[in-house]
PDB file of C-alpha atoms in Angstrom:
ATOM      1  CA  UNK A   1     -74.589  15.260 -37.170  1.00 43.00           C
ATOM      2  CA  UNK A   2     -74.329  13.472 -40.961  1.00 45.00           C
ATOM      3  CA  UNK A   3     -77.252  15.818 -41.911  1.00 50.00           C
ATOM      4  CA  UNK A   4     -75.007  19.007 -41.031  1.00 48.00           C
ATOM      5  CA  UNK A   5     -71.920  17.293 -42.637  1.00 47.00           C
ATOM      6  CA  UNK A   6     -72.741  19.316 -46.055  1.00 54.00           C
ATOM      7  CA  UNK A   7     -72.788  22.674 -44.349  1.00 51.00           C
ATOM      8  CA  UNK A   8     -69.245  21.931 -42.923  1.00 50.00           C
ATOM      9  CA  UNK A   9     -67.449  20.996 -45.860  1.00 52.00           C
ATOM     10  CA  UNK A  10     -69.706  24.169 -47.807  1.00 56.00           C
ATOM     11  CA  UNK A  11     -67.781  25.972 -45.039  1.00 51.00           C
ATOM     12  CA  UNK A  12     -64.627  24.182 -45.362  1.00 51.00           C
ATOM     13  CA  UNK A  13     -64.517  25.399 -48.981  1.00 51.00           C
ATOM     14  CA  UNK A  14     -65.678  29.017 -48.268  1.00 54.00           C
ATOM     15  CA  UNK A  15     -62.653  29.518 -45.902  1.00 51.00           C
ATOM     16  CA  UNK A  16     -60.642  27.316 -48.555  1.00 49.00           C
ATOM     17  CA  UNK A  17     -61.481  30.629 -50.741  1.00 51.00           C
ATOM     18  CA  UNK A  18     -61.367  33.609 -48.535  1.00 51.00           C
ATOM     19  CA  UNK A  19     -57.666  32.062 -47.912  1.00 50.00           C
ATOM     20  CA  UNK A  20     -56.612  32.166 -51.633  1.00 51.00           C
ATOM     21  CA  UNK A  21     -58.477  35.723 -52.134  1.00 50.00           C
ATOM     22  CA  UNK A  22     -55.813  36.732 -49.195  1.00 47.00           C
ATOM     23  CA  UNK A  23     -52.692  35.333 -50.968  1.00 47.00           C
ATOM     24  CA  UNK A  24     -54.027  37.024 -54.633  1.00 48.00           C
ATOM     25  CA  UNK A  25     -54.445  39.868 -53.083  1.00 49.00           C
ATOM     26  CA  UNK A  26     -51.207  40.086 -50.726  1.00 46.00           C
ATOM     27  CA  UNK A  27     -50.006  41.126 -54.043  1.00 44.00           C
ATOM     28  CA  UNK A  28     -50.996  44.233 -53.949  1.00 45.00           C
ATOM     29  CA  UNK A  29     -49.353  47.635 -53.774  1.00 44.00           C
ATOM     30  CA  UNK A  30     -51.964  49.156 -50.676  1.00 45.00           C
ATOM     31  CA  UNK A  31     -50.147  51.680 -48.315  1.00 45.00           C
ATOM     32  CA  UNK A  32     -51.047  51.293 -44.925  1.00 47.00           C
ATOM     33  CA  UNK A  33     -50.463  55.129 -43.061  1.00 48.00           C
ATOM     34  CA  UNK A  34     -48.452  55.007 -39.684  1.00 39.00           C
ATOM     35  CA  UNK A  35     -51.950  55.544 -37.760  1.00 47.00           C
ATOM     36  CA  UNK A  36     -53.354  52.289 -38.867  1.00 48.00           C
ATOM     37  CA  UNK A  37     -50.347  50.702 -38.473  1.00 42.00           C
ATOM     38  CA  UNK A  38     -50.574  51.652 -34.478  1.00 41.00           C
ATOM     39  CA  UNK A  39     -53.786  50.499 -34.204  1.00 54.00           C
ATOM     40  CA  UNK A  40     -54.053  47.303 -35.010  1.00 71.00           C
ATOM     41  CA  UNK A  41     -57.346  45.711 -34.074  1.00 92.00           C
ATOM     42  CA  UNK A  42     -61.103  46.892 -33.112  1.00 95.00           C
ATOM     43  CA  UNK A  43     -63.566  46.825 -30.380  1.00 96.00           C
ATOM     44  CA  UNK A  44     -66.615  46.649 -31.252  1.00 96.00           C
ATOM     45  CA  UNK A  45     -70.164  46.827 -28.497  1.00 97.00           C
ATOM     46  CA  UNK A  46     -73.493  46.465 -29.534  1.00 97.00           C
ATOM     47  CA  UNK A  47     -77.053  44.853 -30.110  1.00 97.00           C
ATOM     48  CA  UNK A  48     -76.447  40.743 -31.366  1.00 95.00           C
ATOM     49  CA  UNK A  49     -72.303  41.366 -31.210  1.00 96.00           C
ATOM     50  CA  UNK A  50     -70.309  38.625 -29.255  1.00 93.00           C
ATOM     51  CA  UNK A  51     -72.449  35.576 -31.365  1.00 92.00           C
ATOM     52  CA  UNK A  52     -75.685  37.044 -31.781  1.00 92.00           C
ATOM     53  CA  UNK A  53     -75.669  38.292 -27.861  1.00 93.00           C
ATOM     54  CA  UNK A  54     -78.447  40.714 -26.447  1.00 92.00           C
ATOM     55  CA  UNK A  55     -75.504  42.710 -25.774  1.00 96.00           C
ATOM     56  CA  UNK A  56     -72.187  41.311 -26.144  1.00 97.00           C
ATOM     57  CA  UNK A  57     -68.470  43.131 -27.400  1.00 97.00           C
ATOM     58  CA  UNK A  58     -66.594  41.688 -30.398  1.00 97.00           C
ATOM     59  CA  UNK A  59     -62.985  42.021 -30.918  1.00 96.00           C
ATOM     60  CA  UNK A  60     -61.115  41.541 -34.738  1.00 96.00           C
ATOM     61  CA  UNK A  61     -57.296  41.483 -35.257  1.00 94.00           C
ATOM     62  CA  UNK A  62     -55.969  41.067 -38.707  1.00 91.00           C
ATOM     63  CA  UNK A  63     -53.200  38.864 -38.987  1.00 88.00           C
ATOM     64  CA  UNK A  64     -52.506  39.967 -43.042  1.00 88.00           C
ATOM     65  CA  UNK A  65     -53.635  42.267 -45.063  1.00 87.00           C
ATOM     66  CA  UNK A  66     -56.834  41.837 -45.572  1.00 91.00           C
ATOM     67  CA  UNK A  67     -57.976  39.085 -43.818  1.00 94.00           C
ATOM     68  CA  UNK A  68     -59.183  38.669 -39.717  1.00 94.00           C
ATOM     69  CA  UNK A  69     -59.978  36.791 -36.792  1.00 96.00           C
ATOM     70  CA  UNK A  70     -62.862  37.991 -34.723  1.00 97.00           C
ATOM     71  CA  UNK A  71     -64.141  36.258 -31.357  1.00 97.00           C
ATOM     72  CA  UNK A  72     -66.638  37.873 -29.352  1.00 97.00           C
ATOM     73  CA  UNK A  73     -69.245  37.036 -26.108  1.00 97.00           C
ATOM     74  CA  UNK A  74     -71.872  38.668 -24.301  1.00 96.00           C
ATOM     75  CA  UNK A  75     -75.116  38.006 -22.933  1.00 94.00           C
ATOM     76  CA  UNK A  76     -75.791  34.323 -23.328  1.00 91.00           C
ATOM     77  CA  UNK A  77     -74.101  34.109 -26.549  1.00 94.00           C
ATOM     78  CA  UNK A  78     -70.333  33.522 -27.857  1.00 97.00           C
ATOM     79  CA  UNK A  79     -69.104  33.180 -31.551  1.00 97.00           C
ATOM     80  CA  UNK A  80     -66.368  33.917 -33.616  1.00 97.00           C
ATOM     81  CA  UNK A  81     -64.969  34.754 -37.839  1.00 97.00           C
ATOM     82  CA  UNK A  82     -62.503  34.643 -40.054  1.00 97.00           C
ATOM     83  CA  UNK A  83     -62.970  38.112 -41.743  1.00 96.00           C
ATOM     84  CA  UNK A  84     -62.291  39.354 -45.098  1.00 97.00           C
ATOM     85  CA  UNK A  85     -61.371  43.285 -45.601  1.00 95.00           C
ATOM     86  CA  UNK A  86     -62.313  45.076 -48.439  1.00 95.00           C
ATOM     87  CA  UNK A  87     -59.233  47.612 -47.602  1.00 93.00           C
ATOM     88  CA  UNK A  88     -56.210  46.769 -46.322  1.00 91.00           C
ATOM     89  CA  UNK A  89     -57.412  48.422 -42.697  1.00 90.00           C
ATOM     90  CA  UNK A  90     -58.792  48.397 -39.943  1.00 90.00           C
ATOM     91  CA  UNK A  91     -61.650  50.588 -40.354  1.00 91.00           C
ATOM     92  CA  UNK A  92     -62.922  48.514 -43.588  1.00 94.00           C
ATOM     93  CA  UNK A  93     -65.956  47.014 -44.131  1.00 96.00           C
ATOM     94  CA  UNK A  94     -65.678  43.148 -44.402  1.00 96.00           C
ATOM     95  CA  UNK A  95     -67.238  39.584 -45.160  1.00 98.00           C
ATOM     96  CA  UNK A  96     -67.098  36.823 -42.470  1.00 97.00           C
ATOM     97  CA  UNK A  97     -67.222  33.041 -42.596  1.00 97.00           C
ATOM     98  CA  UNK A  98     -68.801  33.285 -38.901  1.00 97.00           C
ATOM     99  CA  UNK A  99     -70.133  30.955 -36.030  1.00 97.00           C
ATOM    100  CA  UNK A 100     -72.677  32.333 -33.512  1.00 95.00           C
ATOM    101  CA  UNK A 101     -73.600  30.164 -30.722  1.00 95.00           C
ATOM    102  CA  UNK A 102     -76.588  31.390 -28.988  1.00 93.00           C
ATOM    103  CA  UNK A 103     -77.641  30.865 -24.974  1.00 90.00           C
ATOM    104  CA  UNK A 104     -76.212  28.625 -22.281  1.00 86.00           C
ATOM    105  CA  UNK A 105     -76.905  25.699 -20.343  1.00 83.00           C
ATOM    106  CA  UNK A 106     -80.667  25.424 -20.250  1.00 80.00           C
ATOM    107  CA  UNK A 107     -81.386  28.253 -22.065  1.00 85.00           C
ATOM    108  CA  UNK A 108     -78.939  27.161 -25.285  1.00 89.00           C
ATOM    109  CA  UNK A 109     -81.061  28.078 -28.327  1.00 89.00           C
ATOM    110  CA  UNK A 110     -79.153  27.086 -31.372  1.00 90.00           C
ATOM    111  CA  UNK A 111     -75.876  27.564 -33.046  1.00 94.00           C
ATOM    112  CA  UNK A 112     -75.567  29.100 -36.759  1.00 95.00           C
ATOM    113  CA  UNK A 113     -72.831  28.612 -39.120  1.00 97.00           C
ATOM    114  CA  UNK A 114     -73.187  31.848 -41.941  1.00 97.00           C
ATOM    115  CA  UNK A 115     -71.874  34.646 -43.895  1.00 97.00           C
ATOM    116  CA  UNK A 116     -72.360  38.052 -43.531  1.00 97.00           C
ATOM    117  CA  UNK A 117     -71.162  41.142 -44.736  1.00 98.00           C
ATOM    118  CA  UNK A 118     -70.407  43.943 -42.138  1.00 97.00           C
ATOM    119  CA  UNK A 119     -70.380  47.747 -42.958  1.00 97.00           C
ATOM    120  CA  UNK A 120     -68.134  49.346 -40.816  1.00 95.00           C
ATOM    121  CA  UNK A 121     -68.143  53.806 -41.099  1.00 95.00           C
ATOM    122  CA  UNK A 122     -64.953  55.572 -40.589  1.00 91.00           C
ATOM    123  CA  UNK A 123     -65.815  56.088 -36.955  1.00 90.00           C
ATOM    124  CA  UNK A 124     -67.895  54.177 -34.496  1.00 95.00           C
ATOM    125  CA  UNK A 125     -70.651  53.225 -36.472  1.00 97.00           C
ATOM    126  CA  UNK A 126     -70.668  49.393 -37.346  1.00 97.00           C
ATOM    127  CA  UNK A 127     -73.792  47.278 -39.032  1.00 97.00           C
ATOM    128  CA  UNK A 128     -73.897  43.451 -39.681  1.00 97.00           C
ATOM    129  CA  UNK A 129     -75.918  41.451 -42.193  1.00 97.00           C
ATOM    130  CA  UNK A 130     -75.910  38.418 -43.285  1.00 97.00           C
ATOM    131  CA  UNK A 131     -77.651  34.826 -43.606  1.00 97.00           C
ATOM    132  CA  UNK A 132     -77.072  31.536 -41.487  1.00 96.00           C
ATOM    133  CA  UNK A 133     -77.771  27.772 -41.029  1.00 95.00           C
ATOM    134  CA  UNK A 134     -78.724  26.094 -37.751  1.00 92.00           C
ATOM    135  CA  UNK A 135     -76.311  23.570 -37.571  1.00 93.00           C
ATOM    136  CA  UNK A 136     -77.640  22.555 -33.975  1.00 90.00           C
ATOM    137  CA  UNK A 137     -80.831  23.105 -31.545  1.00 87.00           C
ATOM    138  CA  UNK A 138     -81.203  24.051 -28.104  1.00 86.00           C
ATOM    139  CA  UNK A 139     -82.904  22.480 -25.609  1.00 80.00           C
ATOM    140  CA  UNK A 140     -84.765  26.109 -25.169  1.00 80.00           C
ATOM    141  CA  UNK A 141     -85.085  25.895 -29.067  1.00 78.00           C
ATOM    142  CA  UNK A 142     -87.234  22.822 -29.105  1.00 73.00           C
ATOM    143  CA  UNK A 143     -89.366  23.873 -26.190  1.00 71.00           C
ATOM    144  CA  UNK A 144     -89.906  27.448 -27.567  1.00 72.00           C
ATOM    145  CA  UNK A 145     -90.123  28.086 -31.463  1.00 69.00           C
ATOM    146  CA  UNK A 146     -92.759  25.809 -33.756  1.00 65.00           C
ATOM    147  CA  UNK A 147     -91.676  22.587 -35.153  1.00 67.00           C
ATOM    148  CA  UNK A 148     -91.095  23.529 -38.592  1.00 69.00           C
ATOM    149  CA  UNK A 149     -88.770  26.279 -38.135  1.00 75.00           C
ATOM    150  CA  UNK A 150     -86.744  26.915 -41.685  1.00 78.00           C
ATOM    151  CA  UNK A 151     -83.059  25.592 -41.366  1.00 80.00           C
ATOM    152  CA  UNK A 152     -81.935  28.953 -42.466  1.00 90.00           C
ATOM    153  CA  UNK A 153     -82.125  32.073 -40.774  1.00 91.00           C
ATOM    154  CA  UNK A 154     -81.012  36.128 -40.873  1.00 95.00           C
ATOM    155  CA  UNK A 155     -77.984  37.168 -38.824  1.00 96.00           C
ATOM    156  CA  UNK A 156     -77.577  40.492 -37.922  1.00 96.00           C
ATOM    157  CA  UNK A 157     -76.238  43.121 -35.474  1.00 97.00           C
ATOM    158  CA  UNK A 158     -75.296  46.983 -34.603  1.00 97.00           C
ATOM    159  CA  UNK A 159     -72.950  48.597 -33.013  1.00 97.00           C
ATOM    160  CA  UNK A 160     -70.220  50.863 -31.573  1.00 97.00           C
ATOM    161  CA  UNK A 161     -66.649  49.896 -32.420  1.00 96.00           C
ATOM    162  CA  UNK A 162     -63.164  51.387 -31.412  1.00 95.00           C
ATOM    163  CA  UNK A 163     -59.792  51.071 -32.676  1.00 93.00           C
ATOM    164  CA  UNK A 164     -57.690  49.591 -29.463  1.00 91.00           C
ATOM    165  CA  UNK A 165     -53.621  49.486 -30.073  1.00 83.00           C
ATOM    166  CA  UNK A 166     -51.890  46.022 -29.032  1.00 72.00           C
ATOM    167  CA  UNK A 167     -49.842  45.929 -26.078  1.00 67.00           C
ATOM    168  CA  UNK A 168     -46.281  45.268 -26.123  1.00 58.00           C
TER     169      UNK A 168
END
């Protein structure tokens, strides 16, 4: 665990920043519409969603402005982000500070600790990319890939997402 100490507090000051980006731009004089304002968080379903699952469905709230909390799970896999919106809505694309954790039990490959960006068209269409570190290996991990795997690897993912209203 020491080794992966510097990746943590490299993460620690990433969301350090993404949190003052929020309260600069909080600031600002964005209108919302009454639509987005109903709808106030997205579904999205697709290929390496729900921490880099086969399948798996995500789901992002935004709890200011511009800035999000996405967990998601699928197929062997669960993660989760802290989002950053470009727009002040919903159907924005976004950066993430994110944590995919890939497989269970005996079949647990690794879990990454990255940053993506994720482009996200006004309807349904949704596209991640971004790079990671493997913080930790699997047990399938070590009997699987080749010894010298690099440390870092490419995250990505497609999809189908949906604008879901919150219950009251």
């Amino acid at each position: 665990m020491k080794q992966n100490l510097p990746v943590l507090k490299n993460c620690f000051v990433y969301l350090l920043l993404f949190l003052s980006l929020n309260a600069k731009c909080g600031n600002e004089k964005d209108t919302i519409t009454s639509k987005e304002i109903d709808k106030s968080g997205a579904l999205t379903v697709g290929f390496l969603q729900g921490g880099g699952s086969l399948l798996g469905v995500d789901y992002e709230n935004l709890f200011s402005r511009h800035m999000g909390i996405q967990i998601g799970a699928g197929f062997a896999g669960f993660g989760g982000s802290l989002t950053y919106h470009l727009k002040p809505v919903m159907r924005s694309s976004f950066f993430s500070l994110t944590y995919w954790h890939q497989g269970i039990a005996s079949f647990y490959v690794q879990s990454i600790v990255g940053g993506t960006f994720t482009f996200r068209a006004k309807k349904i269409f949704s596209a991640q990319l971004g790079l990671g570190y493997v913080v930790h290996k699997g047990i399938f991990y070590e009997n699987v890939f080749i010894e010298n795997q690099p440390a870092y690897i490419l995250l990505f993912s497609i999809g189908a997402y949906k604008l879901v209203k919150h219950k009251s």
